[in-house]
Amino acid sequence: MTAAEAQPILDLMLDGSSKGFPQDCPATRLGDVGGLGLRVTRGDLDYPVAVLKRSALAHNAAWMAEFNRRSGASLCPHGKTTMAPQLFQRQLADGAWGITLATMQQVRVAYGHGVKRILLANEAVAPGAIRWLQGALDADPGFDCTCLVDTPEAVARLEASAQGRRPLPVLVELGIAGGRTGARGIPAALAVARAVRASARLQLRGVECYEGIVATQDPAADRARIREWLAGLGELARQCDAEGLFETGCVLLSAGGSAYFDLVVQILGEVRLSLPQRVVLRSGCYFAHDAGLYQRFLALLEERLPEPLRMERRLLPALEIWGQVLSRPEPGLAFLGLGKRDAGHDAGLPVPVRSCRPGAAPLPAPGSWRITVLYDQHARLELPADAELAVGDLVGCGISHPCTTFDKWQVLYEVDDDYQVLGAIRTFF
Amino acid sequence: MTAAEAQPILDLMLDGSSKGFPQDCPATRLGDVGGLGLRVTRGDLDYPVAVLKRSALAHNAAWMAEFNRRSGASLCPHGKTTMAPQLFQRQLADGAWGITLATMQQVRVAYGHGVKRILLANEAVAPGAIRWLQGALDADPGFDCTCLVDTPEAVARLEASAQGRRPLPVLVELGIAGGRTGARGIPAALAVARAVRASARLQLRGVECYEGIVATQDPAADRARIREWLAGLGELARQCDAEGLFETGCVLLSAGGSAYFDLVVQILGEVRLSLPQRVVLRSGCYFAHDAGLYQRFLALLEERLPEPLRMERRLLPALEIWGQVLSRPEPGLAFLGLGKRDAGHDAGLPVPVRSCRPGAAPLPAPGSWRITVLYDQHARLELPADAELAVGDLVGCGISHPCTTFDKWQVLYEVDDDYQVLGAIRTFF
């Protein structure tokens, strides 16, 4: 929030008014949190607290780097998932080509924290936002920001507000009938591309789609539909190329949420143009991964992988929410101080994965423990009547859908494998 | 967030990295936002933006004040709903007895912004949090904070960490079988009350329950169950009184979410003790109200009201989320830049209530317009094929469940009836 550029993240002061920070600890500079000697499992923090496991983040980063080394694609991870510039910088250091974002406010946060190549995977329609973008591009020759267009009207709209020196690079978005944004079908998308070519201020840099929008409960049908859609994106690129519509030295072919990126690299990797090209994957959830929705998606993805892309290990869930038992009012019931304000609940409820008495070593949570209801600030944990879980004990939960969990935290705590706090990660939602 | 005490809210600087703030406007002090001459319906802000209608807030505050004037209850509104100290101060100025909160982090935020009477409507179990509370009570004779206990073990736990001068005031929480926290039944709750009386450091100030936990789809059954539970709370108070367990000059009888507070004031208002008493209502959603869940709850509540409590007007929805049309890819489809990151979706999706071309007067949204899917950053708006809604147009949406919408905004914009921005409201989630 609030004037992201104004203060370096590490200089922000934290105290007990920030979720997770110990209540009985003096206000501390965010950059000094790793030196406090805090351990999540010793009860040193305030609960609930959001925890990122450094080893799992590093593993997932290496996994994705290896996947893209084999696939030849470039990673432009979706930053909307974490909105954490500290993690963006880590992703860039790990070789990411740029950072993808969903709104101009998100672009502002990333650019304000030094991200110089941004893919705004959305239409830019607000005149004020377009003016800001144009101004930033003109003022900073090192800033590279590409956005989407899906109708000739959107092209005209961008052009009307982009009154600057540098051209605005755009990708034509190909949609699907009944889907989300994007031109419906190749002829419509081609008309948009021609409008970009004809415009004085826009520059056609490539084509784009978001294949994840068609996901249903039928993996085989999804696979077929996504393959066809991605093949259509390749065909659109070929037709744009044949008409000489691209105004770039390297055509971008971009797709890829976090569930079908294997199909993206395979199908877009086969496209052949007269110009150099780059397949740009936008997966954002690979980094934190989860213990729910994306765990299921990745299991299906792994089954689909052909031999050259088959990975030896799996992505690991890096994000956990730890809550404290506030009440054990009945033998088979515990209530954790952890609710909808703390964990995503749109794609499954949190899953207990570990528990401990503060100070003791955490043990795996029995499979019989289930969070069955999430209230605003409480979780209802059902467990066997003889379960050893007392008021004050700590329960670590895996989550489902990182995007709707990160956004409930302004500060997350990065830990080692013993849950010792190594540092703090700030988000800007 | 982050060191709430460090900086006055009005001095916070806002820029385009804060959701809703205009992208092409220089960074501005939060306290000066009302002087920028912004109008939501003219497209002056960045979208999505969260809007609070000042007249509706004032109306709802007056409604609740009148309700409690008639009922004789004191209002201690649940601050978790908004987590906005500026609104807490308004509620206190409107006569609220104190502010209710759900976690110690929330207590820190409110206390850090000058709230001196707090009801922590939850068990306090973390030693560090209890130590902070004890330290704050000892350091500030004007600070009054009461929390809940629901087992003798919780009493012992509080006592072990509360090593200060002032006693810790507590309420015994009465629960219900299968419900949430709280002692199961009067004998169990009475045992907790006796443990408090026997403790050297705790002080029994009253009794409490949260009746909303039993809500089902059957209003008649809910009503009967809640009446019985509230009557039980009164009986618990009478037995504590008869045993001389209260250590206070005025016994607090507290209950009341935002759906059944009529039953609370009626049933707890009939309790007769040997000591003075105060019925403390904790409703939090009345202030912003909504166009969904609480609108339905309040319609049922109004049907239940006996003549002396019958109110002339209804609560008004004060909170709207405005999004911009990013794409009109098919005649019957529009996509707004407004998603799960911007509006609650746990109790119904946002409902279009108004729309306009930027600069034109907003018109009521036709009832045929429906948001049918909320993605992370988009809303799918289905509408008749001939609907006049273009890319760039603005759509204002009512929401369902204020608690899960406020928490998606760090800054909301307060507007007059013409959507002229009067000021900005900061939250601390």
mmCIF file of N, CA and C in Angstrom, chain A residues 307-396:
data_model
loop_
_atom_site.group_PDB
_atom_site.id
_atom_site.type_symbol
_atom_site.label_atom_id
_atom_site.label_comp_id
_atom_site.label_asym_id
_atom_site.label_seq_id
_atom_site.Cartn_x
_atom_site.Cartn_y
_atom_site.Cartn_z
ATOM 1 N N GLU A 307 8.693 -37.556 -21.738
ATOM 2 C CA GLU A 307 9.963 -37.921 -21.098
ATOM 3 C C GLU A 307 10.951 -36.754 -20.956
ATOM 4 N N PRO A 308 11.198 -35.992 -22.018
ATOM 5 C CA PRO A 308 12.250 -34.969 -21.866
ATOM 6 C C PRO A 308 11.925 -33.913 -20.811
ATOM 7 N N LEU A 309 10.633 -33.748 -20.516
ATOM 8 C CA LEU A 309 10.232 -32.727 -19.542
ATOM 9 C C LEU A 309 9.955 -33.327 -18.168
ATOM 10 N N ARG A 310 10.063 -34.652 -18.055
ATOM 11 C CA ARG A 310 9.692 -35.280 -16.782
ATOM 12 C C ARG A 310 10.688 -34.907 -15.685
ATOM 13 N N MET A 311 10.151 -34.375 -14.589
ATOM 14 C CA MET A 311 10.999 -33.876 -13.511
ATOM 15 C C MET A 311 11.162 -34.957 -12.440
ATOM 16 N N GLU A 312 12.328 -34.953 -11.800
ATOM 17 C CA GLU A 312 12.610 -35.997 -10.813
ATOM 18 C C GLU A 312 11.804 -35.769 -9.529
ATOM 19 N N ARG A 313 11.671 -34.499 -9.118
ATOM 20 C CA ARG A 313 10.956 -34.254 -7.868
ATOM 21 C C ARG A 313 9.737 -33.374 -8.118
ATOM 22 N N ARG A 314 8.940 -33.238 -7.106
ATOM 23 C CA ARG A 314 7.709 -32.452 -7.226
ATOM 24 C C ARG A 314 7.885 -31.086 -6.592
ATOM 25 N N LEU A 315 7.011 -30.174 -6.963
ATOM 26 C CA LEU A 315 6.953 -28.896 -6.245
ATOM 27 C C LEU A 315 6.561 -29.160 -4.784
ATOM 28 N N LEU A 316 7.028 -28.322 -3.899
ATOM 29 C CA LEU A 316 6.745 -28.487 -2.470
ATOM 30 C C LEU A 316 5.922 -27.308 -1.959
ATOM 31 N N PRO A 317 4.971 -27.569 -1.070
ATOM 32 C CA PRO A 317 4.204 -26.450 -0.496
ATOM 33 C C PRO A 317 5.093 -25.624 0.429
ATOM 34 N N ALA A 318 5.251 -24.347 0.109
ATOM 35 C CA ALA A 318 6.144 -23.480 0.894
ATOM 36 C C ALA A 318 5.387 -22.610 1.886
ATOM 37 N N LEU A 319 4.101 -22.456 1.680
ATOM 38 C CA LEU A 319 3.305 -21.516 2.484
ATOM 39 C C LEU A 319 2.445 -22.284 3.486
ATOM 40 N N GLU A 320 2.595 -21.963 4.743
ATOM 41 C CA GLU A 320 1.760 -22.547 5.796
ATOM 42 C C GLU A 320 1.219 -21.432 6.679
ATOM 43 N N ILE A 321 0.035 -21.652 7.210
ATOM 44 C CA ILE A 321 -0.521 -20.733 8.202
ATOM 45 C C ILE A 321 -0.563 -21.478 9.531
ATOM 46 N N TRP A 322 0.071 -20.888 10.519
ATOM 47 C CA TRP A 322 0.081 -21.508 11.855
ATOM 48 C C TRP A 322 -0.911 -20.773 12.751
ATOM 49 N N GLY A 323 -1.753 -21.572 13.389
ATOM 50 C CA GLY A 323 -2.729 -21.018 14.320
ATOM 51 C C GLY A 323 -2.543 -21.644 15.690
ATOM 52 N N GLN A 324 -3.111 -20.986 16.692
ATOM 53 C CA GLN A 324 -3.008 -21.488 18.052
ATOM 54 C C GLN A 324 -4.374 -21.994 18.500
ATOM 55 N N VAL A 325 -4.378 -23.077 19.288
ATOM 56 C CA VAL A 325 -5.637 -23.604 19.809
ATOM 57 C C VAL A 325 -6.146 -22.648 20.880
ATOM 58 N N LEU A 326 -7.329 -22.083 20.640
ATOM 59 C CA LEU A 326 -7.928 -21.139 21.593
ATOM 60 C C LEU A 326 -8.866 -21.831 22.559
ATOM 61 N N SER A 327 -9.401 -22.964 22.136
ATOM 62 C CA SER A 327 -10.415 -23.619 22.962
ATOM 63 C C SER A 327 -10.526 -25.079 22.555
ATOM 64 N N ARG A 328 -10.747 -25.939 23.553
ATOM 65 C CA ARG A 328 -11.046 -27.363 23.317
ATOM 66 C C ARG A 328 -12.342 -27.650 24.033
ATOM 67 N N PRO A 329 -13.448 -27.124 23.517
ATOM 68 C CA PRO A 329 -14.681 -27.130 24.305
ATOM 69 C C PRO A 329 -15.363 -28.500 24.366
ATOM 70 N N GLU A 330 -15.009 -29.390 23.440
ATOM 71 C CA GLU A 330 -15.578 -30.739 23.446
ATOM 72 C C GLU A 330 -14.449 -31.687 23.046
ATOM 73 N N PRO A 331 -14.536 -32.960 23.434
ATOM 74 C CA PRO A 331 -13.417 -33.872 23.141
ATOM 75 C C PRO A 331 -13.033 -33.905 21.651
ATOM 76 N N GLY A 332 -13.975 -33.843 20.774
ATOM 77 C CA GLY A 332 -13.670 -33.969 19.344
ATOM 78 C C GLY A 332 -13.552 -32.651 18.606
ATOM 79 N N LEU A 333 -13.443 -31.563 19.358
ATOM 80 C CA LEU A 333 -13.429 -30.235 18.722
ATOM 81 C C LEU A 333 -12.314 -29.363 19.279
ATOM 82 N N ALA A 334 -11.619 -28.679 18.370
ATOM 83 C CA ALA A 334 -10.680 -27.637 18.780
ATOM 84 C C ALA A 334 -10.963 -26.417 17.908
ATOM 85 N N PHE A 335 -10.752 -25.237 18.473
ATOM 86 C CA PHE A 335 -10.901 -24.012 17.692
ATOM 87 C C PHE A 335 -9.567 -23.294 17.636
ATOM 88 N N LEU A 336 -9.139 -23.053 16.398
ATOM 89 C CA LEU A 336 -7.889 -22.341 16.180
ATOM 90 C C LEU A 336 -8.195 -20.878 15.914
ATOM 91 N N GLY A 337 -7.294 -20.023 16.328
ATOM 92 C CA GLY A 337 -7.432 -18.599 16.029
ATOM 93 C C GLY A 337 -6.898 -18.318 14.636
ATOM 94 N N LEU A 338 -7.656 -18.715 13.639
ATOM 95 C CA LEU A 338 -7.213 -18.688 12.239
ATOM 96 C C LEU A 338 -8.481 -18.798 11.418
ATOM 97 N N GLY A 339 -8.729 -17.824 10.550
ATOM 98 C CA GLY A 339 -10.009 -17.855 9.860
ATOM 99 C C GLY A 339 -9.933 -17.382 8.424
ATOM 100 N N LYS A 340 -11.087 -16.947 7.932
ATOM 101 C CA LYS A 340 -11.163 -16.453 6.541
ATOM 102 C C LYS A 340 -10.280 -15.236 6.334
ATOM 103 N N ARG A 341 -9.977 -14.543 7.392
ATOM 104 C CA ARG A 341 -9.099 -13.383 7.307
ATOM 105 C C ARG A 341 -7.644 -13.804 7.116
ATOM 106 N N ASP A 342 -7.362 -15.091 7.225
ATOM 107 C CA ASP A 342 -5.971 -15.545 7.274
ATOM 108 C C ASP A 342 -5.611 -16.571 6.203
ATOM 109 N N ALA A 343 -6.589 -17.254 5.661
ATOM 110 C CA ALA A 343 -6.309 -18.319 4.694
ATOM 111 C C ALA A 343 -7.372 -18.318 3.607
ATOM 112 N N GLY A 344 -6.949 -18.615 2.383
ATOM 113 C CA GLY A 344 -7.895 -18.729 1.285
ATOM 114 C C GLY A 344 -8.909 -19.826 1.572
ATOM 115 N N HIS A 345 -10.123 -19.637 1.099
ATOM 116 C CA HIS A 345 -11.153 -20.646 1.311
ATOM 117 C C HIS A 345 -11.980 -20.835 0.052
ATOM 118 N N ASP A 346 -11.469 -20.321 -1.077
ATOM 119 C CA ASP A 346 -12.222 -20.420 -2.325
ATOM 120 C C ASP A 346 -11.946 -21.719 -3.058
ATOM 121 N N ALA A 347 -10.903 -22.425 -2.669
ATOM 122 C CA ALA A 347 -10.539 -23.653 -3.390
ATOM 123 C C ALA A 347 -10.188 -24.747 -2.399
ATOM 124 N N GLY A 348 -10.917 -24.780 -1.304
ATOM 125 C CA GLY A 348 -10.661 -25.774 -0.268
ATOM 126 C C GLY A 348 -10.157 -25.113 1.002
ATOM 127 N N LEU A 349 -10.482 -25.724 2.132
ATOM 128 C CA LEU A 349 -10.102 -25.158 3.423
ATOM 129 C C LEU A 349 -8.666 -25.557 3.776
ATOM 130 N N PRO A 350 -8.052 -24.846 4.723
ATOM 131 C CA PRO A 350 -6.701 -25.224 5.146
ATOM 132 C C PRO A 350 -6.677 -26.662 5.681
ATOM 133 N N VAL A 351 -5.517 -27.281 5.567
ATOM 134 C CA VAL A 351 -5.356 -28.681 5.969
ATOM 135 C C VAL A 351 -4.266 -28.756 7.044
ATOM 136 N N PRO A 352 -4.583 -29.240 8.233
ATOM 137 C CA PRO A 352 -3.548 -29.348 9.267
ATOM 138 C C PRO A 352 -2.430 -30.277 8.794
ATOM 139 N N VAL A 353 -1.195 -29.817 8.863
ATOM 140 C CA VAL A 353 -0.080 -30.655 8.435
ATOM 141 C C VAL A 353 0.896 -30.951 9.568
ATOM 142 N N ARG A 354 0.954 -30.107 10.572
ATOM 143 C CA ARG A 354 1.891 -30.290 11.674
ATOM 144 C C ARG A 354 1.288 -29.677 12.932
ATOM 145 N N SER A 355 1.720 -30.190 14.074
ATOM 146 C CA SER A 355 1.297 -29.533 15.314
ATOM 147 C C SER A 355 2.353 -29.751 16.379
ATOM 148 N N CYS A 356 2.342 -28.894 17.375
ATOM 149 C CA CYS A 356 3.277 -29.062 18.488
ATOM 150 C C CYS A 356 2.809 -28.266 19.692
ATOM 151 N N ARG A 357 3.259 -28.725 20.843
ATOM 152 C CA ARG A 357 3.178 -27.892 22.034
ATOM 153 C C ARG A 357 4.316 -26.886 21.885
ATOM 154 N N PRO A 358 4.110 -25.606 22.201
ATOM 155 C CA PRO A 358 5.191 -24.637 21.992
ATOM 156 C C PRO A 358 6.497 -25.094 22.636
ATOM 157 N N GLY A 359 7.542 -25.133 21.832
ATOM 158 C CA GLY A 359 8.847 -25.546 22.333
ATOM 159 C C GLY A 359 9.201 -26.972 21.985
ATOM 160 N N ALA A 360 8.192 -27.819 21.756
ATOM 161 C CA ALA A 360 8.458 -29.208 21.378
ATOM 162 C C ALA A 360 8.617 -29.300 19.861
ATOM 163 N N ALA A 361 9.180 -30.428 19.415
ATOM 164 C CA ALA A 361 9.349 -30.618 17.975
ATOM 165 C C ALA A 361 7.983 -30.838 17.333
ATOM 166 N N PRO A 362 7.730 -30.218 16.188
ATOM 167 C CA PRO A 362 6.433 -30.430 15.541
ATOM 168 C C PRO A 362 6.317 -31.852 14.996
ATOM 169 N N LEU A 363 5.131 -32.402 15.112
ATOM 170 C CA LEU A 363 4.852 -33.734 14.568
ATOM 171 C C LEU A 363 3.852 -33.598 13.440
ATOM 172 N N PRO A 364 3.864 -34.563 12.500
ATOM 173 C CA PRO A 364 2.852 -34.506 11.439
ATOM 174 C C PRO A 364 1.459 -34.591 12.048
ATOM 175 N N ALA A 365 0.545 -33.784 11.541
ATOM 176 C CA ALA A 365 -0.832 -33.844 12.032
ATOM 177 C C ALA A 365 -1.475 -35.123 11.499
ATOM 178 N N PRO A 366 -2.172 -35.861 12.360
ATOM 179 C CA PRO A 366 -2.841 -37.078 11.887
ATOM 180 C C PRO A 366 -3.821 -36.766 10.765
ATOM 181 N N GLY A 367 -3.954 -37.701 9.846
ATOM 182 C CA GLY A 367 -4.866 -37.508 8.721
ATOM 183 C C GLY A 367 -6.315 -37.378 9.148
ATOM 184 N N SER A 368 -6.597 -37.809 10.378
ATOM 185 C CA SER A 368 -7.988 -37.751 10.859
ATOM 186 C C SER A 368 -8.384 -36.337 11.292
ATOM 187 N N TRP A 369 -7.428 -35.438 11.426
ATOM 188 C CA TRP A 369 -7.758 -34.058 11.805
ATOM 189 C C TRP A 369 -8.257 -33.302 10.580
ATOM 190 N N ARG A 370 -9.377 -32.648 10.717
ATOM 191 C CA ARG A 370 -9.938 -31.917 9.577
ATOM 192 C C ARG A 370 -10.486 -30.572 10.006
ATOM 193 N N ILE A 371 -10.107 -29.538 9.276
ATOM 194 C CA ILE A 371 -10.767 -28.244 9.445
ATOM 195 C C ILE A 371 -12.030 -28.283 8.602
ATOM 196 N N THR A 372 -13.181 -28.133 9.268
ATOM 197 C CA THR A 372 -14.451 -28.311 8.569
ATOM 198 C C THR A 372 -15.197 -27.000 8.349
ATOM 199 N N VAL A 373 -14.876 -25.990 9.123
ATOM 200 C CA VAL A 373 -15.511 -24.675 8.925
ATOM 201 C C VAL A 373 -14.463 -23.602 9.175
ATOM 202 N N LEU A 374 -14.492 -22.586 8.358
ATOM 203 C CA LEU A 374 -13.654 -21.419 8.585
ATOM 204 C C LEU A 374 -14.600 -20.244 8.846
ATOM 205 N N TYR A 375 -14.521 -19.673 10.048
ATOM 206 C CA TYR A 375 -15.246 -18.447 10.361
ATOM 207 C C TYR A 375 -14.327 -17.270 10.041
ATOM 208 N N ASP A 376 -14.787 -16.057 10.298
ATOM 209 C CA ASP A 376 -13.925 -14.910 9.994
ATOM 210 C C ASP A 376 -12.560 -15.036 10.676
ATOM 211 N N GLN A 377 -12.579 -15.431 11.969
ATOM 212 C CA GLN A 377 -11.324 -15.406 12.736
ATOM 213 C C GLN A 377 -11.038 -16.731 13.430
ATOM 214 N N HIS A 378 -11.816 -17.754 13.158
ATOM 215 C CA HIS A 378 -11.640 -19.057 13.809
ATOM 216 C C HIS A 378 -11.699 -20.174 12.771
ATOM 217 N N ALA A 379 -11.004 -21.263 13.080
ATOM 218 C CA ALA A 379 -11.175 -22.504 12.321
ATOM 219 C C ALA A 379 -11.721 -23.567 13.259
ATOM 220 N N ARG A 380 -12.673 -24.332 12.756
ATOM 221 C CA ARG A 380 -13.214 -25.457 13.514
ATOM 222 C C ARG A 380 -12.443 -26.698 13.109
ATOM 223 N N LEU A 381 -11.705 -27.248 14.037
ATOM 224 C CA LEU A 381 -10.876 -28.422 13.782
ATOM 225 C C LEU A 381 -11.544 -29.621 14.443
ATOM 226 N N GLU A 382 -11.953 -30.590 13.618
ATOM 227 C CA GLU A 382 -12.567 -31.803 14.165
ATOM 228 C C GLU A 382 -11.488 -32.874 14.246
ATOM 229 N N LEU A 383 -11.452 -33.557 15.374
ATOM 230 C CA LEU A 383 -10.390 -34.550 15.588
ATOM 231 C C LEU A 383 -10.893 -35.632 16.518
ATOM 232 N N PRO A 384 -10.187 -36.776 16.583
ATOM 233 C CA PRO A 384 -10.669 -37.862 17.455
ATOM 234 C C PRO A 384 -10.748 -37.389 18.904
ATOM 235 N N ALA A 385 -11.675 -37.974 19.647
ATOM 236 C CA ALA A 385 -11.930 -37.522 21.019
ATOM 237 C C ALA A 385 -10.694 -37.657 21.898
ATOM 238 N N ASP A 386 -9.813 -38.599 21.565
ATOM 239 C CA ASP A 386 -8.639 -38.783 22.422
ATOM 240 C C ASP A 386 -7.396 -38.062 21.887
ATOM 241 N N ALA A 387 -7.575 -37.192 20.918
ATOM 242 C CA ALA A 387 -6.426 -36.481 20.333
ATOM 243 C C ALA A 387 -5.740 -35.628 21.401
ATOM 244 N N GLU A 388 -4.416 -35.665 21.387
ATOM 245 C CA GLU A 388 -3.668 -34.859 22.355
ATOM 246 C C GLU A 388 -3.407 -33.485 21.768
ATOM 247 N N LEU A 389 -4.304 -32.603 21.986
ATOM 248 C CA LEU A 389 -4.134 -31.244 21.491
ATOM 249 C C LEU A 389 -4.771 -30.336 22.537
ATOM 250 N N ALA A 390 -3.959 -29.466 23.112
ATOM 251 C CA ALA A 390 -4.425 -28.661 24.236
ATOM 252 C C ALA A 390 -4.505 -27.189 23.846
ATOM 253 N N VAL A 391 -5.254 -26.433 24.630
ATOM 254 C CA VAL A 391 -5.278 -24.980 24.456
ATOM 255 C C VAL A 391 -3.839 -24.464 24.500
ATOM 256 N N GLY A 392 -3.491 -23.602 23.560
ATOM 257 C CA GLY A 392 -2.141 -23.056 23.490
ATOM 258 C C GLY A 392 -1.240 -23.806 22.523
ATOM 259 N N ASP A 393 -1.616 -25.040 22.133
ATOM 260 C CA ASP A 393 -0.815 -25.769 21.151
ATOM 261 C C ASP A 393 -0.902 -25.074 19.797
ATOM 262 N N LEU A 394 0.076 -25.377 18.964
ATOM 263 C CA LEU A 394 0.169 -24.734 17.655
ATOM 264 C C LEU A 394 -0.118 -25.744 16.557
ATOM 265 N N VAL A 395 -0.845 -25.310 15.527
ATOM 266 C CA VAL A 395 -1.170 -26.187 14.405
ATOM 267 C C VAL A 395 -0.788 -25.468 13.116
ATOM 268 N N GLY A 396 0.068 -26.104 12.335
ATOM 269 C CA GLY A 396 0.469 -25.550 11.040
ATOM 270 C C GLY A 396 -0.418 -26.129 9.951
#
